[in-house]
mmCIF file with all atom_site columns, C-alpha atoms and ligand atoms in Angstrom:
data_model
loop_
_atom_site.group_PDB
_atom_site.id
_atom_site.type_symbol
_atom_site.label_atom_id
_atom_site.label_alt_id
_atom_site.label_comp_id
_atom_site.label_asym_id
_atom_site.label_entity_id
_atom_site.label_seq_id
_atom_site.pdbx_PDB_ins_code
_atom_site.Cartn_x
_atom_site.Cartn_y
_atom_site.Cartn_z
_atom_site.occupancy
_atom_site.B_iso_or_equiv
_atom_site.pdbx_formal_charge
_atom_site.auth_seq_id
_atom_site.auth_comp_id
_atom_site.auth_asym_id
_atom_site.auth_atom_id
_atom_site.pdbx_PDB_model_num
ATOM   1   C CA  . MET L 1 1   ? -0.014  -0.052 -0.051 1.00 42.00 ? 1   MET L CA  1
ATOM   2   C CA  . SER L 1 2   ? 1.356   3.466  -0.935 1.00 43.00 ? 2   SER L CA  1
ATOM   3   C CA  . SER L 1 3   ? 1.712   5.930  1.925  1.00 43.00 ? 3   SER L CA  1
ATOM   4   C CA  . GLN L 1 4   ? -0.921  7.841  0.168  1.00 47.00 ? 4   GLN L CA  1
ATOM   5   C CA  . SER L 1 5   ? -3.572  5.534  0.484  1.00 49.00 ? 5   SER L CA  1
ATOM   6   C CA  . ILE L 1 6   ? -3.196  4.739  4.084  1.00 71.00 ? 6   ILE L CA  1
ATOM   7   C CA  . ASP L 1 7   ? -4.848  6.614  6.700  1.00 96.00 ? 7   ASP L CA  1
ATOM   8   C CA  . ILE L 1 8   ? -2.952  9.375  8.792  1.00 98.00 ? 8   ILE L CA  1
ATOM   9   C CA  . GLU L 1 9   ? -2.989  7.359  12.030 1.00 98.00 ? 9   GLU L CA  1
ATOM   10  C CA  . THR L 1 10  ? -1.622  4.207  10.384 1.00 98.00 ? 10  THR L CA  1
ATOM   11  C CA  . LEU L 1 11  ? 1.105   6.407  8.829  1.00 98.00 ? 11  LEU L CA  1
ATOM   12  C CA  . VAL L 1 12  ? 2.160   8.214  11.824 1.00 98.00 ? 12  VAL L CA  1
ATOM   13  C CA  . LYS L 1 13  ? 2.483   4.822  13.690 1.00 98.00 ? 13  LYS L CA  1
ATOM   14  C CA  . ALA L 1 14  ? 4.458   3.424  10.760 1.00 98.00 ? 14  ALA L CA  1
ATOM   15  C CA  . ASN L 1 15  ? 6.849   6.286  11.080 1.00 98.00 ? 15  ASN L CA  1
ATOM   16  C CA  . VAL L 1 16  ? 7.271   6.764  14.715 1.00 98.00 ? 16  VAL L CA  1
ATOM   17  C CA  . ARG L 1 17  ? 9.919   4.830  16.609 1.00 98.00 ? 17  ARG L CA  1
ATOM   18  C CA  . GLU L 1 18  ? 9.116   3.469  19.978 1.00 97.00 ? 18  GLU L CA  1
ATOM   19  C CA  . VAL L 1 19  ? 12.201  3.301  22.334 1.00 97.00 ? 19  VAL L CA  1
ATOM   20  C CA  . ALA L 1 20  ? 11.714  1.139  25.277 1.00 97.00 ? 20  ALA L CA  1
ATOM   21  C CA  . ASP L 1 21  ? 12.832  2.516  28.526 1.00 96.00 ? 21  ASP L CA  1
ATOM   22  C CA  . PHE L 1 22  ? 13.918  5.914  27.321 1.00 96.00 ? 22  PHE L CA  1
ATOM   23  C CA  . PRO L 1 23  ? 14.715  8.439  29.143 1.00 93.00 ? 23  PRO L CA  1
ATOM   24  C CA  . LYS L 1 24  ? 14.165  6.014  32.056 1.00 93.00 ? 24  LYS L CA  1
ATOM   25  C CA  . ALA L 1 25  ? 12.916  2.526  32.876 1.00 95.00 ? 25  ALA L CA  1
ATOM   26  C CA  . GLY L 1 26  ? 9.210   1.762  32.151 1.00 93.00 ? 26  GLY L CA  1
ATOM   27  C CA  . ILE L 1 27  ? 8.679   4.721  29.586 1.00 93.00 ? 27  ILE L CA  1
ATOM   28  C CA  . SER L 1 28  ? 8.054   3.868  26.083 1.00 95.00 ? 28  SER L CA  1
ATOM   29  C CA  . PHE L 1 29  ? 9.296   6.939  24.295 1.00 96.00 ? 29  PHE L CA  1
ATOM   30  C CA  . LYS L 1 30  ? 7.651   7.716  21.045 1.00 98.00 ? 30  LYS L CA  1
ATOM   31  C CA  . ASP L 1 31  ? 10.446  9.073  18.686 1.00 98.00 ? 31  ASP L CA  1
ATOM   32  C CA  . ILE L 1 32  ? 9.140   11.380 15.845 1.00 98.00 ? 32  ILE L CA  1
ATOM   33  C CA  . THR L 1 33  ? 12.257  11.867 14.284 1.00 97.00 ? 33  THR L CA  1
ATOM   34  C CA  . PRO L 1 34  ? 11.872  9.103  11.703 1.00 98.00 ? 34  PRO L CA  1
ATOM   35  C CA  . LEU L 1 35  ? 8.992   10.893 10.227 1.00 96.00 ? 35  LEU L CA  1
ATOM   36  C CA  . LEU L 1 36  ? 11.023  13.884 9.530  1.00 98.00 ? 36  LEU L CA  1
ATOM   37  C CA  . LEU L 1 37  ? 13.442  11.871 7.480  1.00 98.00 ? 37  LEU L CA  1
ATOM   38  C CA  . ASP L 1 38  ? 10.853  11.442 4.969  1.00 98.00 ? 38  ASP L CA  1
ATOM   39  C CA  . ALA L 1 39  ? 9.771   14.700 3.525  1.00 98.00 ? 39  ALA L CA  1
ATOM   40  C CA  . LYS L 1 40  ? 6.355   12.911 1.809  1.00 98.00 ? 40  LYS L CA  1
ATOM   41  C CA  . VAL L 1 41  ? 5.237   11.560 5.157  1.00 98.00 ? 41  VAL L CA  1
ATOM   42  C CA  . SER L 1 42  ? 6.028   14.897 6.987  1.00 98.00 ? 42  SER L CA  1
ATOM   43  C CA  . GLN L 1 43  ? 4.310   16.911 4.407  1.00 98.00 ? 43  GLN L CA  1
ATOM   44  C CA  . GLN L 1 44  ? 1.203   14.609 5.118  1.00 98.00 ? 44  GLN L CA  1
ATOM   45  C CA  . ILE L 1 45  ? 1.317   14.931 8.429  1.00 98.00 ? 45  ILE L CA  1
ATOM   46  C CA  . LEU L 1 46  ? 1.614   19.055 8.124  1.00 98.00 ? 46  LEU L CA  1
ATOM   47  C CA  . THR L 1 47  ? -1.565  18.574 5.771  1.00 98.00 ? 47  THR L CA  1
ATOM   48  C CA  . ALA L 1 48  ? -3.432  16.863 8.325  1.00 98.00 ? 48  ALA L CA  1
ATOM   49  C CA  . LEU L 1 49  ? -2.670  19.404 10.943 1.00 98.00 ? 49  LEU L CA  1
ATOM   50  C CA  . ILE L 1 50  ? -3.492  22.144 8.229  1.00 98.00 ? 50  ILE L CA  1
ATOM   51  C CA  . GLU L 1 51  ? -6.979  20.587 7.395  1.00 98.00 ? 51  GLU L CA  1
ATOM   52  C CA  . HIS L 1 52  ? -7.801  20.598 11.426 1.00 98.00 ? 52  HIS L CA  1
ATOM   53  C CA  . ALA L 1 53  ? -6.807  23.859 12.149 1.00 98.00 ? 53  ALA L CA  1
ATOM   54  C CA  . ARG L 1 54  ? -7.851  25.888 9.090  1.00 98.00 ? 54  ARG L CA  1
ATOM   55  C CA  . PRO L 1 55  ? -11.519 26.180 10.036 1.00 98.00 ? 55  PRO L CA  1
ATOM   56  C CA  . LEU L 1 56  ? -10.854 27.156 13.757 1.00 98.00 ? 56  LEU L CA  1
ATOM   57  C CA  . ASN L 1 57  ? -10.624 30.881 12.867 1.00 98.00 ? 57  ASN L CA  1
ATOM   58  C CA  . LEU L 1 58  ? -7.262  31.252 14.621 1.00 98.00 ? 58  LEU L CA  1
ATOM   59  C CA  . SER L 1 59  ? -4.996  34.148 15.198 1.00 98.00 ? 59  SER L CA  1
ATOM   60  C CA  . ALA L 1 60  ? -1.696  32.441 16.026 1.00 98.00 ? 60  ALA L CA  1
ATOM   61  C CA  . ILE L 1 61  ? -0.152  29.051 16.495 1.00 99.00 ? 61  ILE L CA  1
ATOM   62  C CA  . VAL L 1 62  ? 1.729   28.599 19.691 1.00 99.00 ? 62  VAL L CA  1
ATOM   63  C CA  . GLY L 1 63  ? 4.460   25.590 19.955 1.00 99.00 ? 63  GLY L CA  1
ATOM   64  C CA  . ILE L 1 64  ? 5.923   24.073 22.938 1.00 98.00 ? 64  ILE L CA  1
ATOM   65  C CA  . ASP L 1 65  ? 9.616   23.677 23.340 1.00 98.00 ? 65  ASP L CA  1
ATOM   66  C CA  . SER L 1 66  ? 11.011  21.915 21.431 1.00 98.00 ? 66  SER L CA  1
ATOM   67  C CA  . ARG L 1 67  ? 9.160   19.334 19.512 1.00 98.00 ? 67  ARG L CA  1
ATOM   68  C CA  . GLY L 1 68  ? 6.349   21.682 18.974 1.00 98.00 ? 68  GLY L CA  1
ATOM   69  C CA  . PHE L 1 69  ? 8.767   23.834 16.910 1.00 98.00 ? 69  PHE L CA  1
ATOM   70  C CA  . LEU L 1 70  ? 9.041   20.793 14.334 1.00 98.00 ? 70  LEU L CA  1
ATOM   71  C CA  . PHE L 1 71  ? 5.709   21.508 12.681 1.00 98.00 ? 71  PHE L CA  1
ATOM   72  C CA  . GLY L 1 72  ? 4.299   24.635 14.432 1.00 99.00 ? 72  GLY L CA  1
ATOM   73  C CA  . PRO L 1 73  ? 6.177   27.008 12.417 1.00 98.00 ? 73  PRO L CA  1
ATOM   74  C CA  . SER L 1 74  ? 5.280   25.229 8.905  1.00 98.00 ? 74  SER L CA  1
ATOM   75  C CA  . LEU L 1 75  ? 1.517   25.121 10.184 1.00 99.00 ? 75  LEU L CA  1
ATOM   76  C CA  . ALA L 1 76  ? 1.513   28.844 11.220 1.00 99.00 ? 76  ALA L CA  1
ATOM   77  C CA  . ARG L 1 77  ? 3.017   29.703 7.675  1.00 98.00 ? 77  ARG L CA  1
ATOM   78  C CA  . ALA L 1 78  ? 0.683   27.677 5.694  1.00 98.00 ? 78  ALA L CA  1
ATOM   79  C CA  . LEU L 1 79  ? -2.399  29.470 7.259  1.00 98.00 ? 79  LEU L CA  1
ATOM   80  C CA  . GLY L 1 80  ? -0.560  32.830 7.194  1.00 98.00 ? 80  GLY L CA  1
ATOM   81  C CA  . LEU L 1 81  ? -0.398  33.216 11.086 1.00 98.00 ? 81  LEU L CA  1
ATOM   82  C CA  . PRO L 1 82  ? 2.007   34.117 13.505 1.00 98.00 ? 82  PRO L CA  1
ATOM   83  C CA  . PHE L 1 83  ? 4.045   31.302 15.049 1.00 99.00 ? 83  PHE L CA  1
ATOM   84  C CA  . VAL L 1 84  ? 4.528   31.760 18.979 1.00 99.00 ? 84  VAL L CA  1
ATOM   85  C CA  . LEU L 1 85  ? 7.106   29.983 21.132 1.00 98.00 ? 85  LEU L CA  1
ATOM   86  C CA  . ILE L 1 86  ? 6.744   28.793 24.663 1.00 98.00 ? 86  ILE L CA  1
ATOM   87  C CA  . ARG L 1 87  ? 10.185  27.908 25.916 1.00 98.00 ? 87  ARG L CA  1
ATOM   88  C CA  . LYS L 1 88  ? 11.827  26.341 28.807 1.00 98.00 ? 88  LYS L CA  1
ATOM   89  C CA  . LYS L 1 89  ? 13.056  28.797 31.374 1.00 98.00 ? 89  LYS L CA  1
ATOM   90  C CA  . GLY L 1 90  ? 15.844  31.123 30.600 1.00 98.00 ? 90  GLY L CA  1
ATOM   91  C CA  . LYS L 1 91  ? 15.748  30.619 26.678 1.00 98.00 ? 91  LYS L CA  1
ATOM   92  C CA  . LEU L 1 92  ? 13.644  33.687 25.535 1.00 98.00 ? 92  LEU L CA  1
ATOM   93  C CA  . PRO L 1 93  ? 15.707  36.970 25.595 1.00 98.00 ? 93  PRO L CA  1
ATOM   94  C CA  . ALA L 1 94  ? 13.148  39.831 26.152 1.00 98.00 ? 94  ALA L CA  1
ATOM   95  C CA  . ASP L 1 95  ? 10.383  40.427 28.861 1.00 98.00 ? 95  ASP L CA  1
ATOM   96  C CA  . THR L 1 96  ? 8.528   37.106 29.757 1.00 98.00 ? 96  THR L CA  1
ATOM   97  C CA  . ILE L 1 97  ? 6.016   35.775 31.919 1.00 98.00 ? 97  ILE L CA  1
ATOM   98  C CA  . GLN L 1 98  ? 6.541   32.426 33.552 1.00 98.00 ? 98  GLN L CA  1
ATOM   99  C CA  . VAL L 1 99  ? 4.442   29.295 34.848 1.00 98.00 ? 99  VAL L CA  1
ATOM   100 C CA  . ASP L 1 100 ? 5.783   26.645 37.273 1.00 97.00 ? 100 ASP L CA  1
ATOM   101 C CA  . TYR L 1 101 ? 4.097   23.198 36.800 1.00 95.00 ? 101 TYR L CA  1
ATOM   102 C CA  . ASP L 1 102 ? 4.631   19.934 38.368 1.00 91.00 ? 102 ASP L CA  1
ATOM   103 C CA  . LEU L 1 103 ? 6.519   17.009 36.645 1.00 87.00 ? 103 LEU L CA  1
ATOM   104 C CA  . GLU L 1 104 ? 6.278   13.376 37.963 1.00 76.00 ? 104 GLU L CA  1
ATOM   105 C CA  . TYR L 1 105 ? 9.552   14.421 39.994 1.00 78.00 ? 105 TYR L CA  1
ATOM   106 C CA  . GLY L 1 106 ? 9.946   18.029 40.971 1.00 88.00 ? 106 GLY L CA  1
ATOM   107 C CA  . THR L 1 107 ? 8.780   21.077 38.900 1.00 94.00 ? 107 THR L CA  1
ATOM   108 C CA  . ALA L 1 108 ? 9.178   22.605 35.420 1.00 96.00 ? 108 ALA L CA  1
ATOM   109 C CA  . CYS L 1 109 ? 9.156   26.328 34.463 1.00 98.00 ? 109 CYS L CA  1
ATOM   110 C CA  . LEU L 1 110 ? 7.753   27.551 30.847 1.00 98.00 ? 110 LEU L CA  1
ATOM   111 C CA  . GLU L 1 111 ? 7.890   31.091 29.489 1.00 98.00 ? 111 GLU L CA  1
ATOM   112 C CA  . ILE L 1 112 ? 6.385   33.167 26.948 1.00 99.00 ? 112 ILE L CA  1
ATOM   113 C CA  . HIS L 1 113 ? 7.263   36.656 25.624 1.00 99.00 ? 113 HIS L CA  1
ATOM   114 C CA  . LYS L 1 114 ? 5.009   39.061 26.906 1.00 98.00 ? 114 LYS L CA  1
ATOM   115 C CA  . ASP L 1 115 ? 4.276   40.750 23.511 1.00 98.00 ? 115 ASP L CA  1
ATOM   116 C CA  . ALA L 1 116 ? 3.980   37.398 21.642 1.00 98.00 ? 116 ALA L CA  1
ATOM   117 C CA  . ILE L 1 117 ? 0.106   37.240 22.420 1.00 98.00 ? 117 ILE L CA  1
ATOM   118 C CA  . LYS L 1 118 ? -2.444  40.206 22.248 1.00 97.00 ? 118 LYS L CA  1
ATOM   119 C CA  . ALA L 1 119 ? -5.712  40.293 24.319 1.00 98.00 ? 119 ALA L CA  1
ATOM   120 C CA  . GLY L 1 120 ? -8.294  38.567 22.369 1.00 98.00 ? 120 GLY L CA  1
ATOM   121 C CA  . ASP L 1 121 ? -5.966  36.407 20.251 1.00 98.00 ? 121 ASP L CA  1
ATOM   122 C CA  . ARG L 1 122 ? -7.418  32.778 19.590 1.00 98.00 ? 122 ARG L CA  1
ATOM   123 C CA  . VAL L 1 123 ? -4.789  30.331 19.416 1.00 98.00 ? 123 VAL L CA  1
ATOM   124 C CA  . LEU L 1 124 ? -3.906  26.751 18.926 1.00 99.00 ? 124 LEU L CA  1
ATOM   125 C CA  . ILE L 1 125 ? -1.387  25.147 21.109 1.00 99.00 ? 125 ILE L CA  1
ATOM   126 C CA  . HIS L 1 126 ? 0.801   22.383 19.567 1.00 99.00 ? 126 HIS L CA  1
ATOM   127 C CA  . ASP L 1 127 ? 3.266   19.971 20.604 1.00 98.00 ? 127 ASP L CA  1
ATOM   128 C CA  . ASP L 1 128 ? 4.278   16.741 19.364 1.00 98.00 ? 128 ASP L CA  1
ATOM   129 C CA  . LEU L 1 129 ? 2.753   14.627 22.048 1.00 98.00 ? 129 LEU L CA  1
ATOM   130 C CA  . LEU L 1 130 ? 0.251   14.690 24.764 1.00 98.00 ? 130 LEU L CA  1
ATOM   131 C CA  . ALA L 1 131 ? 1.113   12.587 27.583 1.00 96.00 ? 131 ALA L CA  1
ATOM   132 C CA  . THR L 1 132 ? -0.397  13.653 30.895 1.00 95.00 ? 132 THR L CA  1
ATOM   133 C CA  . GLY L 1 133 ? -1.382  17.232 29.832 1.00 97.00 ? 133 GLY L CA  1
ATOM   134 C CA  . GLY L 1 134 ? 0.669   19.173 32.358 1.00 97.00 ? 134 GLY L CA  1
ATOM   135 C CA  . THR L 1 135 ? 2.871   20.944 29.622 1.00 97.00 ? 135 THR L CA  1
ATOM   136 C CA  . ALA L 1 136 ? -0.200  21.769 27.547 1.00 98.00 ? 136 ALA L CA  1
ATOM   137 C CA  . ILE L 1 137 ? -2.077  23.065 30.661 1.00 98.00 ? 137 ILE L CA  1
ATOM   138 C CA  . ALA L 1 138 ? 0.995   25.264 31.659 1.00 98.00 ? 138 ALA L CA  1
ATOM   139 C CA  . SER L 1 139 ? 1.180   26.462 28.070 1.00 98.00 ? 139 SER L CA  1
ATOM   140 C CA  . ALA L 1 140 ? -2.544  27.421 28.091 1.00 98.00 ? 140 ALA L CA  1
ATOM   141 C CA  . GLN L 1 141 ? -2.225  29.365 31.235 1.00 98.00 ? 141 GLN L CA  1
ATOM   142 C CA  . LEU L 1 142 ? 0.585   31.443 29.879 1.00 98.00 ? 142 LEU L CA  1
ATOM   143 C CA  . VAL L 1 143 ? -1.529  32.446 26.873 1.00 98.00 ? 143 VAL L CA  1
ATOM   144 C CA  . GLN L 1 144 ? -4.641  33.071 28.962 1.00 98.00 ? 144 GLN L CA  1
ATOM   145 C CA  . GLN L 1 145 ? -2.548  35.213 31.444 1.00 98.00 ? 145 GLN L CA  1
ATOM   146 C CA  . LEU L 1 146 ? -1.817  37.434 28.416 1.00 98.00 ? 146 LEU L CA  1
ATOM   147 C CA  . GLY L 1 147 ? -5.424  37.577 27.282 1.00 98.00 ? 147 GLY L CA  1
ATOM   148 C CA  . GLY L 1 148 ? -5.275  35.100 24.683 1.00 98.00 ? 148 GLY L CA  1
ATOM   149 C CA  . GLU L 1 149 ? -8.177  32.625 24.050 1.00 98.00 ? 149 GLU L CA  1
ATOM   150 C CA  . ILE L 1 150 ? -7.463  28.715 23.511 1.00 98.00 ? 150 ILE L CA  1
ATOM   151 C CA  . ALA L 1 151 ? -9.228  27.707 20.210 1.00 98.00 ? 151 ALA L CA  1
ATOM   152 C CA  . GLY L 1 152 ? -7.847  24.315 20.831 1.00 98.00 ? 152 GLY L CA  1
ATOM   153 C CA  . PHE L 1 153 ? -4.714  21.690 21.294 1.00 98.00 ? 153 PHE L CA  1
ATOM   154 C CA  . ALA L 1 154 ? -3.274  19.656 18.378 1.00 98.00 ? 154 ALA L CA  1
ATOM   155 C CA  . PHE L 1 155 ? -0.991  16.947 18.737 1.00 98.00 ? 155 PHE L CA  1
ATOM   156 C CA  . VAL L 1 156 ? 0.889   14.527 16.442 1.00 98.00 ? 156 VAL L CA  1
ATOM   157 C CA  . ILE L 1 157 ? 0.855   11.801 19.115 1.00 98.00 ? 157 ILE L CA  1
ATOM   158 C CA  . GLU L 1 158 ? -1.668  11.086 22.047 1.00 98.00 ? 158 GLU L CA  1
ATOM   159 C CA  . LEU L 1 159 ? -0.889  8.647  24.970 1.00 97.00 ? 159 LEU L CA  1
ATOM   160 C CA  . ALA L 1 160 ? -4.489  8.078  25.437 1.00 97.00 ? 160 ALA L CA  1
ATOM   161 C CA  . PHE L 1 161 ? -4.022  5.749  28.629 1.00 96.00 ? 161 PHE L CA  1
ATOM   162 C CA  . LEU L 1 162 ? -2.696  8.848  30.311 1.00 96.00 ? 162 LEU L CA  1
ATOM   163 C CA  . GLN L 1 163 ? -6.188  10.524 29.937 1.00 96.00 ? 163 GLN L CA  1
ATOM   164 C CA  . GLY L 1 164 ? -4.325  13.780 29.378 1.00 97.00 ? 164 GLY L CA  1
ATOM   165 C CA  . ARG L 1 165 ? -7.502  14.928 27.095 1.00 97.00 ? 165 ARG L CA  1
ATOM   166 C CA  . GLN L 1 166 ? -9.737  14.849 30.193 1.00 97.00 ? 166 GLN L CA  1
ATOM   167 C CA  . SER L 1 167 ? -7.604  17.258 31.940 1.00 96.00 ? 167 SER L CA  1
ATOM   168 C CA  . LEU L 1 168 ? -7.485  19.680 28.714 1.00 98.00 ? 168 LEU L CA  1
ATOM   169 C CA  . ARG L 1 169 ? -11.056 19.797 28.360 1.00 97.00 ? 169 ARG L CA  1
ATOM   170 C CA  . GLN L 1 170 ? -11.615 22.826 30.488 1.00 97.00 ? 170 GLN L CA  1
ATOM   171 C CA  . TYR L 1 171 ? -9.158  24.789 28.445 1.00 97.00 ? 171 TYR L CA  1
ATOM   172 C CA  . GLY L 1 172 ? -10.091 23.950 24.780 1.00 96.00 ? 172 GLY L CA  1
ATOM   173 C CA  . SER L 1 173 ? -10.635 21.105 22.421 1.00 97.00 ? 173 SER L CA  1
ATOM   174 C CA  . CYS L 1 174 ? -8.050  18.451 21.770 1.00 98.00 ? 174 CYS L CA  1
ATOM   175 C CA  . PHE L 1 175 ? -6.983  17.082 18.492 1.00 98.00 ? 175 PHE L CA  1
ATOM   176 C CA  . SER L 1 176 ? -4.380  14.170 17.739 1.00 98.00 ? 176 SER L CA  1
ATOM   177 C CA  . LEU L 1 177 ? -3.455  12.272 14.921 1.00 98.00 ? 177 LEU L CA  1
ATOM   178 C CA  . ALA L 1 178 ? -2.473  8.984  16.423 1.00 98.00 ? 178 ALA L CA  1
ATOM   179 C CA  . ASP L 1 179 ? -3.677  7.481  19.802 1.00 97.00 ? 179 ASP L CA  1
ATOM   180 C CA  . TYR L 1 180 ? -1.263  5.125  21.712 1.00 96.00 ? 180 TYR L CA  1
ATOM   181 C CA  . GLN L 1 181 ? -2.809  2.754  24.215 1.00 93.00 ? 181 GLN L CA  1
ATOM   182 C CA  . SER L 1 182 ? 0.785   1.940  25.982 1.00 86.00 ? 182 SER L CA  1
HETATM 183 P P1  . LIG O 2 .   ? 2.892   15.831 29.693 1.00 85.33 ? 201 LIG O P1  1
HETATM 184 O O1  . LIG O 2 .   ? 2.988   17.055 30.183 1.00 85.33 ? 201 LIG O O1  1
HETATM 185 O O2  . LIG O 2 .   ? 2.875   14.716 30.650 1.00 85.33 ? 201 LIG O O2  1
HETATM 186 O O3  . LIG O 2 .   ? 1.597   15.833 28.670 1.00 85.33 ? 201 LIG O O3  1
HETATM 187 O O4  . LIG O 2 .   ? 4.249   15.374 28.650 1.00 85.33 ? 201 LIG O O4  1
HETATM 188 C C1  . LIG O 2 .   ? 4.244   16.250 27.222 1.00 85.33 ? 201 LIG O C1  1
HETATM 189 C C2  . LIG O 2 .   ? 5.592   16.586 27.233 1.00 85.33 ? 201 LIG O C2  1
HETATM 190 O O5  . LIG O 2 .   ? 6.819   15.610 27.293 1.00 85.33 ? 201 LIG O O5  1
HETATM 191 C C3  . LIG O 2 .   ? 5.723   16.591 25.384 1.00 85.33 ? 201 LIG O C3  1
HETATM 192 O O6  . LIG O 2 .   ? 6.746   17.887 25.369 1.00 85.33 ? 201 LIG O O6  1
HETATM 193 C C4  . LIG O 2 .   ? 6.407   15.601 25.021 1.00 85.33 ? 201 LIG O C4  1
HETATM 194 O O7  . LIG O 2 .   ? 7.513   15.850 24.112 1.00 85.33 ? 201 LIG O O7  1
HETATM 195 C C5  . LIG O 2 .   ? 6.992   14.760 26.194 1.00 85.33 ? 201 LIG O C5  1
HETATM 196 N N1  . LIG O 2 .   ? 6.651   13.437 26.307 1.00 85.33 ? 201 LIG O N1  1
HETATM 197 C C6  . LIG O 2 .   ? 6.119   12.895 27.533 1.00 85.33 ? 201 LIG O C6  1
HETATM 198 N N2  . LIG O 2 .   ? 6.125   11.476 27.496 1.00 85.33 ? 201 LIG O N2  1
HETATM 199 C C7  . LIG O 2 .   ? 6.520   11.142 26.264 1.00 85.33 ? 201 LIG O C7  1
HETATM 200 C C8  . LIG O 2 .   ? 6.878   9.885  25.288 1.00 85.33 ? 201 LIG O C8  1
HETATM 201 N N3  . LIG O 2 .   ? 6.476   8.874  26.135 1.00 85.33 ? 201 LIG O N3  1
HETATM 202 N N4  . LIG O 2 .   ? 7.368   10.002 24.286 1.00 85.33 ? 201 LIG O N4  1
HETATM 203 C C9  . LIG O 2 .   ? 8.031   11.186 23.889 1.00 85.33 ? 201 LIG O C9  1
HETATM 204 N N5  . LIG O 2 .   ? 7.872   12.455 24.503 1.00 85.33 ? 201 LIG O N5  1
HETATM 205 C C10 . LIG O 2 .   ? 7.221   12.194 25.557 1.00 85.33 ? 201 LIG O C10 1
#
């Protein structure tokens, strides 16, 4: 079967590498780098993200550090929209706001430039993968603090067994191209 005739979830799963016990024992890491090695596959994934985002009447795409920067800028460009970076603490040079959030062990901090979102902007938050939803929620909080509205979240991969989608519900709708059950 050619890659054009298979559905997008099958295409994603055929091109994502699952690495057992990375970065630690018990985690099955979903590595999206193989799908970037094939321009045709990567274009099909981008097209699926564009088709989802186009009707949402967006003012910006927000990508999360760092794998949200792989498709995020191309998605924004295709829709003629600004691309806004949310980065780990200490990486953005101008005035920022920050949010701390809990990880399995300890906490992390994300930042956004204060001038990157204007009050009333309608944004789509994008990352490579939804796990527990903590990173996406922290990102949504940054956007909301700047007066932005969350139109939704879009991921390439969703770890459905972690039920991140349920925690995102109060912020916006959730879309992913491929679900994993483990
Ligand atoms: P979470 O905040 O739990 O939803 O975690 C999502 C963030 O962690 C995303 O930026 C992912 O890139 C990364 N992540 C979490 N779990 C995995 C996994 N199993 N494979 C690849 N990336 C992951």
